[in-house]
Amino acid sequence: MSIWILFKIIGSLALLIYGMKVMSEALQKMAGSQLRHILGTMTKNRFTGMLTGMFVTCSVQSSSATTVMTVSFVNAGLITLAQAISVIMGANIGTTLTAWIMSIGFSFNFTNVVFPAFIVGIILLYTRRRRFIGDFIFGISFMFFSLALLGQTGKDMDLEHNTELLAFFTSFDVNSYMTIIVFLLIGTVLTCILQSSAALMAITMVLCSSGVLPVYLGIALVMGENIGTTLTANLAALGANTQARRAALAHLVFNVFGVIWILCLFYPFVNTVCRIVHYDPHSSVADPVKLSVMLAAFHTGFNVCNTFILIWFVPYIEKVVCFLIKPRASEENEDFRLHYIGGNTLMETPELSVLEAQKEIILFGERMQKMFNYLRELLTTDSDTTFAKLYSKVEKYESISNRMEIEIAKYLDRVSNAHLSDETKATIRAMLREISEIESIGDSCLNIAQTMNRKMQGEEEFTEKQLERLSQMFELTDDSLTQMNVMLSGRKEKLDISRSFNIENEINNYRNQLKMQNLNDVNNHEYTYTIGTIYMDIVSECEKLGDYVINVVEAHMGTKHRKMYLSD
């Protein structure tokens, strides 16, 4: 084999992988938010979860994208691990559509069709509203073009008359289970190396259609591809949180179990699929069309049957992966780390990276509310030791809030370098403002704690009325934080921003009321001017914190909501 043919094969595979990536990203950009909503709401039981996973994967042509979204929802508490497992099962069925698309590419020569498609694609790329359709056309055209190149290269190599290659493959006994297991392992390793199950499927179709690779060995490679693609996900999840690793392991358990039972029924199952597509596996003449259809049919049949069997055992799979992967030793320490985004790792597609960052921002907001609750404990504690511990926690949370703002901002900055939709670019700008305002909430909490510490260093205490009024102010502020977190975690079109503004108005009015009351109380000598100053510093900082909350809500919902609200 000449060096140029080798380059042509490698280049064709690279073009295939790139085409699949572009097509998948374009589909996600066109329907990403709607599909994420479907994934989050249509998984009420294992069967709807399976159908949802299948539909989403068929829509975005990426099982890894579906898995990433699923794991994200598990970590956010939107769906359970059991529901996620059923979604992943459906994703395994949905990803078999790729094999059928490839079989079409091998069945028909699309070389003359893709060039007009490239022209249409480049025109659409320069239109504002339809450029994602252009991306999709480019992606699928690249894919079909690469398949045509692979098929033509296989013919140019004249593999069916390559005696050495034929002798190599015929030296294996196709009726031996040991041979099937060897090729299964080869398929697993190749998938891990290529990092693309689609690329291995294309290679398998080329070798089988040329008559070099017996169909039984080709199917063994396809089975290995099913395991290899899950090993890649498990390696990627090694540094992730507990639920992400459990979901990845469930994917591996699902496919390994399927391979085990299919090995037990290998020849009867393969022969049954061959009869369905009217192909003779023992034929000496290779039929490229029927062979490609045969491989796609086996891939679909394997995943459909495997899902039909294991869908009834989802609770047991959940128990197995939970038993095998324990939570990290210290939940407290795990609480002080980024849960959804890695320091140097982006998701395969920028749109999903934005989703992960949004989950991190939701957690950021929840942490700030937890930090504020420590202030409520500080207000009521009489023990110097307890006060010191709580004050230390507030300081720790404030330093964590600074780190989270920087890390999320860096992550979003790297995401913004990718090719994004206008909607996603606007979302990133809003998210950058959100994290800045949430970090300011942490600053306000620390300021309140420092003011309380100043009071502890003195000799005066708050009166019962002051404590009661501060408790009421803290209650209102906590309500505003609760509503902020509701807004951050919900779908915008279903949220009512007026609730946040109503709470803010209550805080402002109560601050003004306490300000006037404080002047009267100091004049009436109910407490000293010094303790009154500390008291009002806390009240004012609570009001300022409420302003930061409103800024977060505005950033998340859009400033137009405030204008609409103020105009009413």
Coordinates of N, CA and C in Angstrom, one line a residue, residues 369 472-487 496-511 542-543 545-547 549-550 553 565:
Q369 N -26.4 31.8 49.5 CA -27.5 31.8 50.5 C -27.1 31.1 51.8
Q472 N -36.0 40.3 61.3 CA -37.0 40.5 60.2 C -36.3 41.0 58.9
M473 N -35.3 41.8 59.0 CA -34.6 42.2 57.8 C -33.8 41.0 57.2
F474 N -33.3 40.2 58.1 CA -32.6 39.0 57.6 C -33.6 38.1 56.9
E475 N -34.8 38.0 57.4 CA -35.8 37.1 56.8 C -36.1 37.6 55.4
L476 N -36.3 38.9 55.3 CA -36.6 39.5 53.9 C -35.5 39.3 53.0
T477 N -34.2 39.5 53.5 CA -33.1 39.3 52.6 C -32.9 37.8 52.2
D478 N -33.2 36.9 53.1 CA -33.1 35.5 52.8 C -34.2 35.1 51.7
D479 N -35.4 35.8 51.8 CA -36.4 35.5 50.8 C -36.0 36.0 49.5
S480 N -35.3 37.1 49.4 CA -34.8 37.6 48.1 C -33.8 36.6 47.5
L481 N -32.9 36.1 48.4 CA -31.9 35.1 47.9 C -32.6 33.8 47.4
T482 N -33.6 33.4 48.2 CA -34.4 32.2 47.7 C -35.0 32.4 46.4
Q483 N -35.6 33.6 46.2 CA -36.3 33.9 44.9 C -35.2 34.0 43.8
M484 N -34.0 34.5 44.1 CA -33.0 34.6 43.1 C -32.6 33.2 42.6
N485 N -32.4 32.3 43.6 CA -32.1 30.9 43.2 C -33.2 30.2 42.4
V486 N -34.4 30.6 42.7 CA -35.5 30.0 41.9 C -35.4 30.5 40.5
M487 N -35.1 31.8 40.3 CA -35.0 32.4 39.0 C -33.8 31.8 38.2
D496 N -41.7 34.5 37.1 CA -42.3 35.8 37.3 C -41.3 36.7 38.1
I497 N -40.8 37.7 37.4 CA -39.7 38.5 38.0 C -40.3 39.5 39.0
S498 N -41.6 39.7 38.9 CA -42.2 40.7 39.8 C -42.1 40.3 41.3
R499 N -42.0 39.0 41.6 CA -41.8 38.6 43.0 C -40.5 39.1 43.5
S500 N -39.4 39.1 42.8 CA -38.1 39.6 43.2 C -38.2 41.1 43.5
F501 N -38.9 41.8 42.6 CA -39.0 43.3 42.8 C -39.8 43.6 44.0
N502 N -40.9 42.8 44.2 CA -41.7 43.1 45.4 C -40.9 42.9 46.7
I503 N -40.1 41.9 46.7 CA -39.3 41.7 48.0 C -38.3 42.8 48.1
E504 N -37.7 43.2 47.0 CA -36.7 44.3 47.1 C -37.4 45.6 47.6
N505 N -38.6 45.9 47.1 CA -39.3 47.1 47.6 C -39.6 46.9 49.1
E506 N -39.9 45.7 49.6 CA -40.2 45.5 51.0 C -38.9 45.8 51.8
I507 N -37.8 45.3 51.3 CA -36.5 45.6 51.9 C -36.2 47.1 52.0
N508 N -36.4 47.8 50.9 CA -36.1 49.2 50.9 C -37.0 50.0 51.8
N509 N -38.3 49.6 51.8 CA -39.2 50.3 52.7 C -38.9 50.0 54.2
Y510 N -38.5 48.8 54.5 CA -38.2 48.4 55.8 C -36.9 49.1 56.3
R511 N -35.9 49.2 55.4 CA -34.7 49.9 55.7 C -35.0 51.4 56.1
C542 N -27.7 44.9 54.3 CA -28.7 44.0 53.9 C -29.4 44.6 52.7
E543 N -29.7 45.8 52.7 CA -30.4 46.5 51.6 C -29.5 46.5 50.4
L545 N -27.2 44.3 49.7 CA -27.2 42.9 49.3 C -28.4 42.6 48.4
G546 N -29.6 43.1 48.8 CA -30.8 43.0 48.1 C -30.7 43.6 46.7
D547 N -29.9 44.7 46.6 CA -29.7 45.3 45.3 C -28.9 44.4 44.4
V549 N -28.9 41.2 44.5 CA -29.8 40.1 44.1 C -30.6 40.6 42.9
I550 N -31.1 41.8 43.0 CA -31.9 42.3 41.8 C -31.0 42.3 40.6
V553 N -30.8 38.9 39.1 CA -32.1 38.5 38.4 C -32.2 39.3 37.1
Y565 N -41.4 46.3 34.2 CA -42.0 46.3 35.6 C -42.2 47.7 36.1

